Amino acid sequence: MIAGTLGISRSAATASRRMAIAQSTVVRSLKTSAALAQKKQGADRTQSTAFIKKEGGSNSKKLRSGTATAVNTVGANPEYYVSNVQTNLRTLDESTANDAHINKFMEIDGAFLDGIGKGHLPGVLEADFKLFGRPALLYRKLTQQLVDQLAKHAGAEATAAAAAVPKRASVIDGKNGAGKSAELMKLASVAAASGHIVIYASSTVSWVNSSRPYAPANDSDLFVQHEVTMDLLRSVASLSKEALGKVPLGKSVVVGKKTLAADKTLADLVEFGIHTPSLAHDVLENLLAIASAQKQVPVLIALDSVNTLWCATSYTDQQDVVLPASRLRLVNAFLPFFEGKAAVASGWVVGATSYVEPRFMPKDLRLKLNPPPMVPLANADVASDPSIARPASEVPFEVIKVDRLSADEAQALMLFYHKTSVISTPVTNALVAKKWVFADGNPREIFKSVTTYF
């Protein structure tokens, strides 16, 4: 019994000594880690400002997302965190859209972007704006030419003889990444700031790619898209609220069972369409008819990805036959303006093409916009032979080609990338020349070349 008791005591003592040794080891390890952390504090990679707890409770921990996101880098390790340089940019409007700002970056008005709606920016512009930390675009020589054309179509320069000639729509065309969508957005932004009625669709792809609900119309062989039409009306109301209020209806307008008096304005008409989705198409068609006929307030109709108006859609009819875009009532409302069958009395109709989704770029339209080189037929008999087909190159609208960037524009582009910390490499004339030549002056290709590391 005594031996057993002694054995238990020795085991307890051994366990106690082991526990003391373990505790001592842990204490020494913690002291060593603290000392090392203090020495390496200047090179701590884990101290990210995104994980610093803010004062004011748990609700203040969240960081906002979007173009207005601001990350506080105070106290961050400068070896790993570089603050965006806050460059002073002028806001693009009717007063700043002039020759003095060519080759300079300008900021798109926030109210205009709110009118377009979150997530509705064309192409890759939304990602670019987040990267820059602001919605900024390069004001090019072409931009100034488009602004001058806008003023010409809206101003008093039109003579009686010119007014007798129907105005043709214009379509901005060019290679992928040339900046077609950016030019159209800048034009719409200036028009909105100068008091135009702006009917701007940042992309018409959603009209034809079967991503939005549709249904057969009750009174025709067309198909209606109440939701997307209502969204368009909401955008028009936001971009042109004051301008719409200046144009009276002029006569009683019947929409469904509702009759709007002649003294009501286009603002009342659009507001009714927003709150009555089932009649949104009727409201849009009345809006286009009244706005395009009056001369009191200029109108800008601007459609991006305008090639979708002539494409085969992703929708089908009741017999599972693919619908052409012209069978959609929304498309059918704008098609006459781009086919020379309708025009605005004061203002401009402009579109921009997109080659991002080839299925929505009709082959015949592509050939007309970019006809292949053809050798003139010198032999009169051969030229008059009807069996010899020559590709048609005539379109019912004026084509405005977006040329490649000039060397000065490319330099302004890369300097802005450097100022906004998109690139850290110093911008030299040699670097600009290299990137400009290799990218053939295409702004998107230049962006890819300066931001691709592998």
Coordinates of C-alpha atoms in Angstrom, one line a residue:
M1 CA 0.0 0.0 0.0
I2 CA 2.8 2.4 0.9
A3 CA 4.6 1.6 -2.3
G4 CA 1.5 2.3 -4.4
T5 CA 1.0 5.6 -2.6
L6 CA 4.6 6.6 -3.3
G7 CA 4.2 5.7 -7.0
I8 CA 1.2 7.9 -7.4
S9 CA 2.9 10.8 -5.7
R10 CA 5.9 10.5 -8.0
S11 CA 3.6 10.4 -11.1
A12 CA 1.8 13.5 -10.0
A13 CA 5.1 15.3 -9.4
T14 CA 6.3 14.4 -12.8
A15 CA 3.1 15.7 -14.4
S16 CA 3.3 18.9 -12.5
R17 CA 6.9 19.4 -13.7
R18 CA 5.9 18.8 -17.3
M19 CA 3.1 21.3 -17.0
A20 CA 5.4 24.0 -15.6
I21 CA 7.9 23.4 -18.4
A22 CA 5.2 23.6 -21.1
Q23 CA 3.9 26.9 -19.6
S24 CA 7.4 28.3 -19.5
T25 CA 7.9 27.4 -23.1
V26 CA 4.7 29.1 -24.2
V27 CA 5.5 32.3 -22.3
R28 CA 9.0 32.4 -23.9
S29 CA 7.5 31.8 -27.4
L30 CA 4.9 34.6 -27.0
K31 CA 7.7 37.0 -25.8
T32 CA 9.8 36.0 -28.8
S33 CA 6.9 36.5 -31.3
A34 CA 6.1 39.9 -29.8
A35 CA 9.7 41.0 -30.1
L36 CA 10.0 39.8 -33.7
A37 CA 6.7 41.5 -34.6
Q38 CA 7.9 44.8 -33.1
K39 CA 11.1 44.6 -35.2
K40 CA 9.2 43.8 -38.4
Q41 CA 6.5 46.3 -37.9
G42 CA 7.7 48.4 -40.8
A43 CA 7.2 45.5 -43.2
D44 CA 4.0 44.1 -41.9
R45 CA 2.0 42.8 -44.9
T46 CA -1.1 41.9 -42.9
Q47 CA -2.1 45.3 -41.8
S48 CA -4.6 46.0 -44.6
T49 CA -6.7 49.1 -44.2
A50 CA -9.7 47.1 -45.4
F51 CA -9.7 45.1 -42.2
I52 CA -9.1 47.9 -39.7
K53 CA -12.1 48.2 -37.4
K54 CA -13.8 51.6 -37.7
E55 CA -15.1 53.4 -34.7
G56 CA -18.9 53.7 -34.3
G57 CA -20.1 50.1 -34.0
S58 CA -20.4 47.1 -36.3
N59 CA -22.4 49.0 -38.9
S60 CA -19.4 51.2 -39.7
K61 CA -17.2 48.3 -40.7
K62 CA -18.6 48.0 -44.2
L63 CA -16.8 49.6 -47.1
R64 CA -18.9 51.0 -49.8
S65 CA -18.6 49.7 -53.3
G66 CA -18.8 51.4 -56.7
T67 CA -17.2 54.4 -58.3
A68 CA -17.5 56.4 -55.0
T69 CA -15.5 53.8 -53.0
A70 CA -12.8 55.5 -50.8
V71 CA -10.3 53.4 -48.9
N72 CA -8.5 55.0 -46.0
T73 CA -4.8 54.2 -46.4
V74 CA -3.6 56.3 -43.5
G75 CA -1.1 54.3 -41.5
A76 CA -0.8 51.6 -44.3
N77 CA 2.5 50.3 -45.3
P78 CA 3.6 52.4 -48.2
E79 CA 5.6 49.5 -49.7
Y80 CA 2.3 47.7 -50.5
Y81 CA -0.4 50.4 -50.6
V82 CA -0.3 53.4 -52.9
S83 CA -2.9 56.1 -52.6
N84 CA -4.7 57.2 -55.7
V85 CA -3.6 60.7 -56.7
Q86 CA -6.5 63.0 -56.6
T87 CA -6.2 64.9 -59.9
N88 CA -8.5 67.9 -60.5
L89 CA -10.7 67.2 -63.5
R90 CA -13.3 69.5 -65.0
T91 CA -16.9 68.2 -65.3
L92 CA -18.0 67.7 -68.9
D93 CA -20.9 70.0 -69.8
E94 CA -21.9 72.6 -72.4
S95 CA -19.4 75.2 -71.0
T96 CA -16.4 72.9 -70.8
A97 CA -16.9 71.0 -74.1
N98 CA -14.6 73.1 -76.2
D99 CA -11.2 73.1 -78.0
A100 CA -9.3 74.1 -74.8
H101 CA -9.9 70.6 -73.3
I102 CA -8.9 68.5 -76.2
N103 CA -6.5 65.7 -75.1
K104 CA -7.6 66.2 -71.5
F105 CA -9.5 63.9 -69.3
M106 CA -12.9 65.1 -68.1
E107 CA -15.3 63.8 -65.5
I108 CA -18.8 62.7 -66.5
D109 CA -21.5 64.4 -64.4
G110 CA -22.7 62.3 -61.5
A111 CA -26.3 63.2 -62.1
F112 CA -26.1 62.0 -65.7
L113 CA -24.7 58.6 -64.5
D114 CA -27.5 58.4 -61.9
G115 CA -29.9 58.9 -64.8
I116 CA -28.5 56.0 -66.7
G117 CA -28.7 53.8 -63.7
K118 CA -26.3 51.6 -61.7
G119 CA -25.0 48.7 -63.7
H120 CA -26.1 50.2 -67.1
L121 CA -22.8 51.7 -68.2
P122 CA -21.8 50.6 -71.7
G123 CA -19.0 48.1 -72.4
V124 CA -16.1 48.1 -70.0
L125 CA -16.6 51.7 -68.8
E126 CA -18.0 50.7 -65.5
A127 CA -14.9 48.7 -64.7
D128 CA -12.6 51.5 -66.0
F129 CA -14.4 54.1 -63.8
K130 CA -13.9 51.9 -60.7
L131 CA -10.2 51.5 -61.6
F132 CA -9.7 55.2 -62.0
G133 CA -11.7 56.1 -58.9
R134 CA -13.8 58.5 -60.9
P135 CA -15.9 58.5 -64.1
A136 CA -13.4 60.1 -66.4
L137 CA -13.0 60.0 -70.2
L138 CA -10.6 61.5 -72.7
Y139 CA -11.9 64.5 -74.6
R140 CA -10.7 63.9 -78.1
K141 CA -10.7 65.9 -81.3
L142 CA -13.5 63.6 -82.5
T143 CA -15.5 64.4 -79.4
Q144 CA -15.3 68.1 -80.2
Q145 CA -16.5 67.4 -83.8
L146 CA -19.5 65.5 -82.4
V147 CA -20.3 68.3 -80.0
D148 CA -20.1 70.8 -82.8
Q149 CA -22.5 68.7 -84.9
L150 CA -24.9 68.5 -81.9
A151 CA -24.9 72.3 -81.7
K152 CA -25.4 72.6 -85.4
H153 CA -28.4 70.3 -85.5
A154 CA -30.0 72.0 -82.5
G155 CA -29.0 75.7 -83.2
A156 CA -30.4 78.3 -85.4
E157 CA -27.8 77.6 -88.2
A158 CA -30.3 75.5 -90.1
T159 CA -31.5 77.5 -93.1
A160 CA -34.9 77.0 -94.7
A161 CA -33.3 75.1 -97.6
A162 CA -31.6 72.8 -95.1
A163 CA -34.8 72.3 -93.1
A164 CA -36.5 71.1 -96.3
V165 CA -34.1 68.2 -96.6
P166 CA -34.9 65.3 -94.2
K167 CA -32.1 64.9 -91.6
R168 CA -30.3 61.6 -91.7
A169 CA -29.3 59.7 -88.6
S170 CA -25.6 59.2 -87.9
V171 CA -23.9 56.0 -86.7
I172 CA -20.5 55.9 -85.0
D173 CA -18.6 52.9 -86.2
G174 CA -15.1 51.5 -85.6
K175 CA -13.1 48.6 -84.4
N176 CA -13.6 46.9 -81.0
G177 CA -12.1 49.1 -78.3
A178 CA -11.9 52.2 -80.5
G179 CA -14.1 54.2 -78.1
K180 CA -17.5 54.3 -79.9
S181 CA -19.5 53.9 -76.7
A182 CA -17.4 56.5 -74.9
E183 CA -17.9 59.0 -77.6
L184 CA -21.7 58.4 -77.6
M185 CA -21.8 58.7 -73.8
K186 CA -19.9 62.0 -73.8
L187 CA -22.2 63.3 -76.5
A188 CA -25.3 62.4 -74.5
S189 CA -23.8 63.9 -71.3
V190 CA -23.2 67.2 -73.1
A191 CA -26.7 67.2 -74.6
A192 CA -28.3 66.5 -71.2
A193 CA -26.3 69.4 -69.6
S194 CA -27.3 71.8 -72.4
G195 CA -31.0 71.2 -72.0
H196 CA -31.8 68.6 -74.7
I197 CA -34.5 66.0 -74.4
V198 CA -32.1 63.0 -74.2
I199 CA -33.4 59.5 -75.1
Y200 CA -30.3 57.5 -74.4
A201 CA -29.9 53.7 -74.3
S202 CA -26.4 52.7 -73.1
S203 CA -26.9 49.3 -74.7
T204 CA -29.7 47.8 -76.8
V205 CA -28.4 44.3 -76.5
S206 CA -30.7 43.6 -73.6
W207 CA -33.6 44.4 -76.0
V208 CA -32.8 41.4 -78.2
N209 CA -30.8 38.8 -76.1
S210 CA -33.9 37.3 -74.4
S211 CA -32.7 38.5 -71.0
R212 CA -35.9 40.6 -70.4
P213 CA -39.6 39.5 -70.4
Y214 CA -41.6 39.8 -73.6
A215 CA -45.1 38.9 -74.7
P216 CA -47.2 39.0 -77.9
A217 CA -49.1 42.2 -78.4
N218 CA -52.8 42.1 -78.3
D219 CA -53.5 44.3 -81.4
S220 CA -50.6 43.4 -83.8
D221 CA -48.1 40.8 -84.8
L222 CA -45.4 42.6 -82.7
F223 CA -44.1 41.6 -79.3
V224 CA -44.0 43.9 -76.3
Q225 CA -41.4 44.4 -73.6
H226 CA -43.1 46.4 -70.9
E227 CA -40.3 46.2 -68.3
V228 CA -37.4 47.3 -70.5
T229 CA -39.5 50.1 -72.1
M230 CA -40.5 51.4 -68.6
D231 CA -36.8 51.4 -67.6
L232 CA -36.0 53.5 -70.7
L233 CA -38.8 56.0 -69.8
R234 CA -37.4 56.2 -66.3
S235 CA -34.0 57.1 -67.7
V236 CA -35.5 59.7 -70.0
A237 CA -37.3 61.3 -67.1
S238 CA -34.1 61.5 -65.0
L239 CA -31.9 62.9 -67.8
S240 CA -34.4 65.4 -69.2
K241 CA -36.9 66.3 -66.5
E242 CA -36.7 70.1 -67.0
A243 CA -36.6 69.8 -70.8
L244 CA -39.6 67.6 -70.9
G245 CA -41.6 70.0 -68.8
K246 CA -41.0 72.8 -71.4
V247 CA -42.8 70.9 -74.2
P248 CA -46.7 70.9 -74.0
L249 CA -48.5 68.1 -75.6
G250 CA -50.4 70.5 -77.9
K251 CA -53.4 68.3 -78.1
S252 CA -55.2 65.7 -76.1
V253 CA -53.4 62.4 -76.0
V254 CA -55.3 59.2 -75.3
V255 CA -53.2 56.4 -73.7
G256 CA -55.3 53.4 -72.9
K257 CA -58.3 54.7 -70.9
K258 CA -56.4 57.8 -69.8
T259 CA -56.7 61.1 -71.6
L260 CA -54.0 63.7 -71.0
A261 CA -55.1 67.3 -71.7
A262 CA -53.4 69.5 -74.3
D263 CA -51.9 71.7 -71.6
K264 CA -50.0 68.8 -70.0
T265 CA -46.4 68.4 -70.9
L266 CA -44.1 65.6 -72.0
A267 CA -43.0 65.3 -68.4
D268 CA -46.6 64.3 -67.4
L269 CA -46.7 61.8 -70.3
V270 CA -43.5 60.1 -69.4
E271 CA -44.4 60.0 -65.7
F272 CA -47.7 58.3 -66.6
G273 CA -45.8 55.7 -68.6
I274 CA -43.4 55.0 -65.7
H275 CA -46.4 54.3 -63.4
T276 CA -48.3 52.3 -65.9
P277 CA -46.0 49.6 -67.3
S278 CA -48.7 48.0 -69.5
L279 CA -48.9 51.3 -71.5
A280 CA -45.2 52.1 -71.6
H281 CA -45.0 51.3 -75.3
D282 CA -47.9 53.7 -76.1
V283 CA -46.3 56.4 -74.0
L284 CA -42.9 56.0 -75.7
E285 CA -44.4 56.1 -79.2
N286 CA -46.3 59.3 -78.3
L287 CA -43.1 60.8 -76.8
L288 CA -41.1 60.1 -79.9
A289 CA -43.9 61.5 -82.2
I290 CA -44.4 64.8 -80.2
A291 CA -40.7 65.4 -79.3
S292 CA -39.5 64.8 -82.9
A293 CA -42.1 67.2 -84.4
Q294 CA -41.5 70.2 -82.1
K295 CA -38.7 72.8 -82.4
Q296 CA -38.9 74.4 -79.0
V297 CA -36.5 72.0 -77.3
P298 CA -33.8 70.0 -79.2
V299 CA -33.9 66.3 -79.0
L300 CA -31.0 63.7 -78.9
I301 CA -31.9 60.1 -79.7
A302 CA -28.7 58.1 -78.9
L303 CA -28.7 54.3 -79.1
D304 CA -25.6 52.2 -78.3
S305 CA -25.2 48.8 -80.0
V306 CA -27.5 50.2 -82.7
N307 CA -26.8 47.2 -85.0
T308 CA -29.2 45.2 -82.9
L309 CA -32.1 47.0 -84.6
W310 CA -31.5 44.8 -87.7
C311 CA -30.4 41.5 -86.1
A312 CA -32.1 38.2 -85.5
T313 CA -33.0 38.2 -81.8
S314 CA -32.8 35.4 -79.2
Y315 CA -36.6 35.5 -78.9
T316 CA -39.0 33.2 -80.7
D317 CA -42.6 33.4 -81.5
Q318 CA -45.4 31.0 -80.6
Q319 CA -44.2 28.6 -83.4
D320 CA -40.6 28.7 -82.0
V321 CA -39.5 30.8 -85.0
V322 CA -36.7 33.2 -84.3
L323 CA -37.9 36.8 -84.2
P324 CA -36.2 39.5 -86.2
A325 CA -35.7 42.7 -84.2
S326 CA -38.3 44.5 -86.2
R327 CA -40.9 42.3 -84.6
L328 CA -40.2 43.9 -81.2
R329 CA -42.4 46.9 -80.6
L330 CA -39.6 48.7 -78.8
V331 CA -37.2 48.3 -81.7
N332 CA -39.9 49.2 -84.1
A333 CA -40.4 52.5 -82.4
F334 CA -36.8 53.6 -83.2
L335 CA -36.1 51.8 -86.5
P336 CA -37.7 54.5 -88.7
F337 CA -35.3 57.1 -87.4
F338 CA -32.3 55.1 -88.6
E339 CA -33.9 54.0 -91.9
G340 CA -34.6 57.6 -93.1
K341 CA -38.4 57.2 -92.6
A342 CA -38.6 59.6 -89.6
A343 CA -36.5 62.5 -88.4
V344 CA -36.4 65.1 -85.6
A345 CA -37.2 68.7 -86.4
S346 CA -34.6 70.0 -84.0
G347 CA -31.9 67.8 -82.7
W348 CA -29.9 64.7 -83.8
V349 CA -30.3 60.9 -84.0
V350 CA -27.1 59.1 -83.3
G351 CA -26.1 55.4 -82.8
A352 CA -23.0 53.5 -82.1
T353 CA -22.2 50.0 -83.3
S354 CA -20.8 47.1 -81.3
Y355 CA -18.9 44.1 -82.5
V356 CA -18.6 42.4 -79.1
E357 CA -21.4 39.9 -79.8
P358 CA -21.1 38.9 -83.5
R359 CA -24.5 37.2 -83.4
F360 CA -26.2 40.6 -83.1
M361 CA -24.2 42.2 -85.9
P362 CA -25.9 41.3 -89.2
K363 CA -23.5 40.2 -91.9
D364 CA -24.9 42.4 -94.5
L365 CA -24.7 45.4 -92.2
R366 CA -21.1 44.6 -91.4
L367 CA -20.2 44.5 -95.1
K368 CA -22.0 47.8 -95.7
L369 CA -20.1 49.5 -92.9
N370 CA -16.8 47.9 -93.8
P371 CA -17.0 47.1 -97.6
P372 CA -14.1 45.1 -99.0
P373 CA -11.9 46.8 -101.6
M374 CA -13.2 46.4 -105.1
V375 CA -11.5 47.0 -108.4
P376 CA -13.5 49.2 -110.8
L377 CA -14.9 47.3 -113.7
A378 CA -13.4 49.0 -116.8
N379 CA -15.3 46.8 -119.3
A380 CA -18.7 48.3 -119.9
D381 CA -20.2 45.0 -120.9
V382 CA -18.9 43.3 -117.7
A383 CA -20.0 46.2 -115.5
S384 CA -23.6 46.0 -116.9
D385 CA -23.8 42.2 -116.5
P386 CA -26.5 41.6 -113.8
S387 CA -25.0 38.2 -113.0
I388 CA -22.0 39.9 -111.5
A389 CA -22.8 40.7 -107.9
R390 CA -21.2 43.7 -106.3
P391 CA -21.5 44.1 -102.5
A392 CA -23.9 46.9 -101.6
S393 CA -22.3 49.6 -99.5
E394 CA -25.1 52.1 -99.1
V395 CA -26.8 52.6 -95.8
P396 CA -29.7 54.9 -94.9
F397 CA -27.6 56.8 -92.3
E398 CA -24.3 58.8 -92.2
V399 CA -21.4 56.7 -91.0
I400 CA -18.9 58.4 -88.6
K401 CA -15.7 56.4 -88.3
V402 CA -13.7 56.4 -85.0
D403 CA -10.1 56.6 -86.1
R404 CA -7.2 55.4 -84.0
L405 CA -5.8 57.6 -81.3
S406 CA -3.3 60.2 -82.4
A407 CA 0.2 60.2 -80.7
D408 CA -0.8 63.1 -78.5
E409 CA -4.0 61.4 -77.4
A410 CA -2.1 58.2 -76.6
Q411 CA 0.3 60.2 -74.5
A412 CA -2.6 61.9 -72.6
L413 CA -4.1 58.5 -72.0
M414 CA -1.0 57.0 -70.6
L415 CA -0.2 60.0 -68.4
F416 CA -3.7 59.7 -66.9
Y417 CA -3.1 56.0 -66.2
H418 CA 0.1 57.0 -64.4
K419 CA -1.5 59.8 -62.4
T420 CA -4.3 57.5 -61.2
S421 CA -1.8 54.7 -60.3
V422 CA -3.1 52.3 -62.9
I423 CA 0.5 52.0 -64.1
S424 CA 3.6 52.8 -62.1
T425 CA 6.1 53.0 -65.0
P426 CA 7.2 56.5 -65.8
V427 CA 5.6 57.6 -69.1
T428 CA 8.3 58.5 -71.6
N429 CA 8.0 59.4 -75.3
A430 CA 9.7 56.1 -76.1
L431 CA 7.1 54.1 -74.1
V432 CA 4.2 56.0 -75.6
A433 CA 5.5 55.4 -79.1
K434 CA 6.0 51.7 -78.5
K435 CA 2.6 51.1 -77.0
W436 CA 0.9 53.3 -79.6
V437 CA 2.5 51.5 -82.5
F438 CA 2.0 48.0 -81.2
A439 CA -1.7 48.7 -80.4
D440 CA -2.2 50.5 -83.7
G441 CA -3.6 53.4 -81.8
N442 CA -6.5 51.4 -80.3
P443 CA -7.2 52.7 -76.8
R444 CA -8.5 49.4 -75.4
E445 CA -5.4 47.6 -76.8
I446 CA -3.1 50.2 -75.2
F447 CA -4.9 49.7 -71.9
K448 CA -4.4 46.0 -72.1
S449 CA -0.7 46.3 -73.0
V450 CA 0.1 48.6 -70.0
T451 CA -1.9 46.6 -67.5
T452 CA -0.9 43.0 -68.5
Y453 CA 2.0 41.6 -66.6
F454 CA 2.0 38.0 -67.7

